């Protein structure tokens, strides 16, 4: 595969796309998991489908439409949450299905042969273009810079948002910023693993990282490394076995989580057994 | 005569059409240690949130150190109910207390100064959990978690401290330690303590308020059975402290029968 990597630009693009996606999903995924925003992120990702459809219908880059729709959904859900209008899960469900429905409608209205949307739904990391890569790089840099620059404020807000509000922090701005960041992450992930599978890459590495590290920074670093490992391994499997890259990446990242959970359980059991044996020896 | 630390005049707070506070007038003087008791749903937490400016007042007026609630926040430290916070969040005790030093923001590249770290270190020492500074909050007991929240509230050096059931779900030893700590702090600041702990509160606070939507009583901490009965809507045996809300619902069921 290394030879092919040197020879083919599309493979190099795929590796870069995978690394950007892992870095971003690692950092943001930990926030999504810890702040219990998994379903909201799923809703934002699926609303993006409406933007893809609109892009095809109006003749502009579908990924830009996806970004606009994700951002609108993120801010919309946030607004409903703050206003207390309707249950959050219902609002998320409505955005989720409305986005998908609009996407289907826009595609149906697009003149000519309907475009192939498989790469947007299930990912097409091998078809990432240089323009896609530039957009992914820009979004990754902006998002990581925002997280790093406001790290202490994020920590205070994520731990206890009401206290953050009481000490005078503009929590509405932080919430909107966080939702915008999730929307940007979704856009980066759409090109690598697709709308439907993006949720797995936002949650699986972050959930696995929680088994290895107790600190926020540590979890973000672990999640980024685990995500990168999943992407590279998924790409390799996809290249060797000629299977869908997005699916391979997601299956690997979920498999890592399952194996890590099992290993931790075994380690706990053997630790308890050792402790019991030690206790028995002392009593004897 | 100086401005009271907290002043409520005919305050009414509604959630939709449901009133949580009705015509509540209350003055908390500088240096006062006031306990607030009442049944579940009696508006105790709403009272604290209104003082903090977190819920809008439908009628009446609130002044905190002579200013409207939102603007008086800098003078107020707040200890929320621990159940409202996700205790599995990856953050250390020291980091949580340091967040109490933050004011305003978000501010890019915010760094805590060595003075901030010294101050929070001293507070952790004062509440008795300095040895836990580097520990993740997920590993704390209920009492340790509450002491950490008290240290965080004190980090901004407030003039008024509001506490929402700080002794709920803590063991008896921690409860006594928290009350001793609050008694010591009451010499330096105004304290408003909301609690269900009927039996213990009268021996710790200097004044008591009874709230059940309306303010039933505000005065000396020794309560008569008739005031408690009026507050909870049923006869409450003080021995059965901590479960008056259950007594209330059972009493209502009996009445309905």
mmCIF file of C-alpha atoms in Angstrom, chain A residues 27-165:
data_model
loop_
_atom_site.group_PDB
_atom_site.id
_atom_site.type_symbol
_atom_site.label_atom_id
_atom_site.label_comp_id
_atom_site.label_asym_id
_atom_site.label_seq_id
_atom_site.Cartn_x
_atom_site.Cartn_y
_atom_site.Cartn_z
ATOM 1 C CA UNK A 27 -11.388 16.365 20.072
ATOM 2 C CA UNK A 28 -15.063 17.163 19.460
ATOM 3 C CA UNK A 29 -16.195 13.588 20.050
ATOM 4 C CA UNK A 30 -15.018 13.741 23.669
ATOM 5 C CA UNK A 31 -17.084 16.900 24.220
ATOM 6 C CA UNK A 32 -20.098 15.325 22.471
ATOM 7 C CA UNK A 33 -19.872 12.180 24.589
ATOM 8 C CA UNK A 34 -19.219 13.979 27.903
ATOM 9 C CA UNK A 35 -21.915 16.609 27.303
ATOM 10 C CA UNK A 36 -24.380 13.904 26.163
ATOM 11 C CA UNK A 37 -24.891 15.503 22.750
ATOM 12 C CA UNK A 38 -24.685 12.269 20.741
ATOM 13 C CA UNK A 39 -28.281 12.301 19.493
ATOM 14 C CA UNK A 40 -28.109 16.012 18.764
ATOM 15 C CA UNK A 41 -24.976 15.438 16.689
ATOM 16 C CA UNK A 42 -26.777 12.655 14.820
ATOM 17 C CA UNK A 43 -29.630 15.051 14.083
ATOM 18 C CA UNK A 44 -27.244 17.750 12.850
ATOM 19 C CA UNK A 45 -25.429 15.224 10.617
ATOM 20 C CA UNK A 46 -28.614 13.933 9.020
ATOM 21 C CA UNK A 47 -30.005 17.429 8.438
ATOM 22 C CA UNK A 48 -26.933 17.985 6.239
ATOM 23 C CA UNK A 49 -28.542 15.726 3.635
ATOM 24 C CA UNK A 50 -30.989 18.524 2.829
ATOM 25 C CA UNK A 51 -28.031 20.803 2.031
ATOM 26 C CA UNK A 52 -26.451 18.182 -0.227
ATOM 27 C CA UNK A 53 -29.716 17.902 -2.141
ATOM 28 C CA UNK A 54 -30.046 21.683 -2.391
ATOM 29 C CA UNK A 55 -26.482 21.896 -3.720
ATOM 30 C CA UNK A 56 -27.318 19.497 -6.553
ATOM 31 C CA UNK A 57 -30.595 21.284 -7.298
ATOM 32 C CA UNK A 58 -29.127 24.802 -7.331
ATOM 33 C CA UNK A 59 -25.837 23.790 -8.908
ATOM 34 C CA UNK A 60 -23.370 24.700 -6.144
ATOM 35 C CA UNK A 61 -20.908 22.525 -4.218
ATOM 36 C CA UNK A 62 -23.090 20.084 -2.179
ATOM 37 C CA UNK A 63 -20.645 20.083 0.753
ATOM 38 C CA UNK A 64 -21.228 23.841 1.219
ATOM 39 C CA UNK A 65 -24.976 23.169 1.315
ATOM 40 C CA UNK A 66 -24.332 20.443 3.889
ATOM 41 C CA UNK A 67 -22.387 22.924 6.044
ATOM 42 C CA UNK A 68 -25.143 25.551 5.795
ATOM 43 C CA UNK A 69 -27.876 23.046 6.706
ATOM 44 C CA UNK A 70 -25.843 21.524 9.564
ATOM 45 C CA UNK A 71 -25.130 24.971 10.970
ATOM 46 C CA UNK A 72 -28.782 26.002 10.691
ATOM 47 C CA UNK A 73 -29.884 22.763 12.371
ATOM 48 C CA UNK A 74 -27.311 23.164 15.147
ATOM 49 C CA UNK A 75 -28.331 26.737 15.919
ATOM 50 C CA UNK A 76 -32.036 25.854 15.569
ATOM 51 C CA UNK A 77 -31.821 22.961 18.040
ATOM 52 C CA UNK A 78 -29.837 25.183 20.425
ATOM 53 C CA UNK A 79 -32.466 27.922 20.190
ATOM 54 C CA UNK A 80 -35.309 25.491 20.911
ATOM 55 C CA UNK A 81 -33.349 24.049 23.857
ATOM 56 C CA UNK A 82 -32.789 27.481 25.408
ATOM 57 C CA UNK A 83 -36.382 28.565 24.845
ATOM 58 C CA UNK A 84 -37.641 25.338 26.394
ATOM 59 C CA UNK A 85 -40.077 25.005 23.504
ATOM 60 C CA UNK A 86 -40.747 21.290 22.980
ATOM 61 C CA UNK A 87 -38.805 18.304 24.241
ATOM 62 C CA UNK A 88 -35.202 18.324 22.959
ATOM 63 C CA UNK A 89 -35.392 14.738 21.638
ATOM 64 C CA UNK A 90 -38.542 15.585 19.684
ATOM 65 C CA UNK A 91 -36.951 18.732 18.208
ATOM 66 C CA UNK A 92 -33.830 16.745 17.244
ATOM 67 C CA UNK A 93 -36.005 14.041 15.655
ATOM 68 C CA UNK A 94 -37.907 16.666 13.655
ATOM 69 C CA UNK A 95 -34.724 18.319 12.346
ATOM 70 C CA UNK A 96 -33.275 14.863 11.587
ATOM 71 C CA UNK A 97 -36.221 13.704 9.463
ATOM 72 C CA UNK A 98 -36.947 17.109 7.906
ATOM 73 C CA UNK A 99 -33.348 17.382 6.655
ATOM 74 C CA UNK A 100 -33.484 13.929 5.095
ATOM 75 C CA UNK A 101 -36.916 14.612 3.561
ATOM 76 C CA UNK A 102 -35.760 17.909 2.051
ATOM 77 C CA UNK A 103 -32.677 16.176 0.619
ATOM 78 C CA UNK A 104 -34.843 13.538 -1.076
ATOM 79 C CA UNK A 105 -37.211 16.233 -2.377
ATOM 80 C CA UNK A 106 -34.405 18.437 -3.771
ATOM 81 C CA UNK A 107 -32.781 15.444 -5.490
ATOM 82 C CA UNK A 108 -36.143 14.490 -7.022
ATOM 83 C CA UNK A 109 -36.545 18.056 -8.336
ATOM 84 C CA UNK A 110 -33.018 18.111 -9.814
ATOM 85 C CA UNK A 111 -33.305 17.960 -13.611
ATOM 86 C CA UNK A 112 -31.672 15.087 -15.499
ATOM 87 C CA UNK A 113 -30.382 11.830 -14.078
ATOM 88 C CA UNK A 114 -30.406 11.731 -10.259
ATOM 89 C CA UNK A 115 -26.873 12.070 -8.827
ATOM 90 C CA UNK A 116 -25.268 9.208 -6.886
ATOM 91 C CA UNK A 117 -25.493 10.173 -3.219
ATOM 92 C CA UNK A 118 -23.828 7.057 -1.841
ATOM 93 C CA UNK A 119 -20.572 8.901 -1.111
ATOM 94 C CA UNK A 120 -22.439 11.503 0.990
ATOM 95 C CA UNK A 121 -24.483 8.904 2.878
ATOM 96 C CA UNK A 122 -21.798 6.270 3.445
ATOM 97 C CA UNK A 123 -18.591 8.189 2.785
ATOM 98 C CA UNK A 124 -16.224 8.302 -0.131
ATOM 99 C CA UNK A 125 -12.812 8.961 1.349
ATOM 100 C CA UNK A 126 -11.107 7.665 -1.808
ATOM 101 C CA UNK A 127 -12.891 10.285 -3.894
ATOM 102 C CA UNK A 128 -11.843 13.282 -1.752
ATOM 103 C CA UNK A 129 -10.649 16.077 -4.029
ATOM 104 C CA UNK A 130 -7.987 18.696 -3.357
ATOM 105 C CA UNK A 131 -10.757 21.296 -2.835
ATOM 106 C CA UNK A 132 -12.455 19.034 -0.274
ATOM 107 C CA UNK A 133 -9.110 18.595 1.432
ATOM 108 C CA UNK A 134 -8.527 22.349 1.620
ATOM 109 C CA UNK A 135 -11.982 22.860 3.179
ATOM 110 C CA UNK A 136 -11.384 20.021 5.656
ATOM 111 C CA UNK A 137 -7.968 21.429 6.600
ATOM 112 C CA UNK A 138 -9.374 24.937 7.108
ATOM 113 C CA UNK A 139 -12.264 23.694 9.270
ATOM 114 C CA UNK A 140 -9.945 21.454 11.311
ATOM 115 C CA UNK A 141 -7.514 24.306 11.994
ATOM 116 C CA UNK A 142 -10.303 26.737 12.962
ATOM 117 C CA UNK A 143 -12.042 24.249 15.259
ATOM 118 C CA UNK A 144 -8.865 23.058 17.008
ATOM 119 C CA UNK A 145 -7.757 26.684 17.462
ATOM 120 C CA UNK A 146 -11.128 27.569 19.043
ATOM 121 C CA UNK A 147 -10.952 24.626 21.429
ATOM 122 C CA UNK A 148 -7.326 25.332 22.396
ATOM 123 C CA UNK A 149 -7.750 29.099 22.794
ATOM 124 C CA UNK A 150 -10.813 28.803 25.040
ATOM 125 C CA UNK A 151 -9.787 25.559 26.757
ATOM 126 C CA UNK A 152 -10.231 26.745 30.368
ATOM 127 C CA UNK A 153 -13.548 28.418 29.549
ATOM 128 C CA UNK A 154 -14.774 25.273 27.772
ATOM 129 C CA UNK A 155 -13.868 23.210 30.812
ATOM 130 C CA UNK A 156 -15.838 25.469 33.168
ATOM 131 C CA UNK A 157 -18.813 25.556 30.781
ATOM 132 C CA UNK A 158 -18.873 21.831 30.043
ATOM 133 C CA UNK A 159 -18.621 20.835 33.722
ATOM 134 C CA UNK A 160 -21.397 23.142 34.953
ATOM 135 C CA UNK A 161 -22.974 25.515 32.434
ATOM 136 C CA UNK A 162 -25.272 27.102 35.020
ATOM 137 C CA UNK A 163 -22.349 28.057 37.242
ATOM 138 C CA UNK A 164 -20.551 29.411 34.156
ATOM 139 C CA UNK A 165 -23.580 31.635 33.538
#
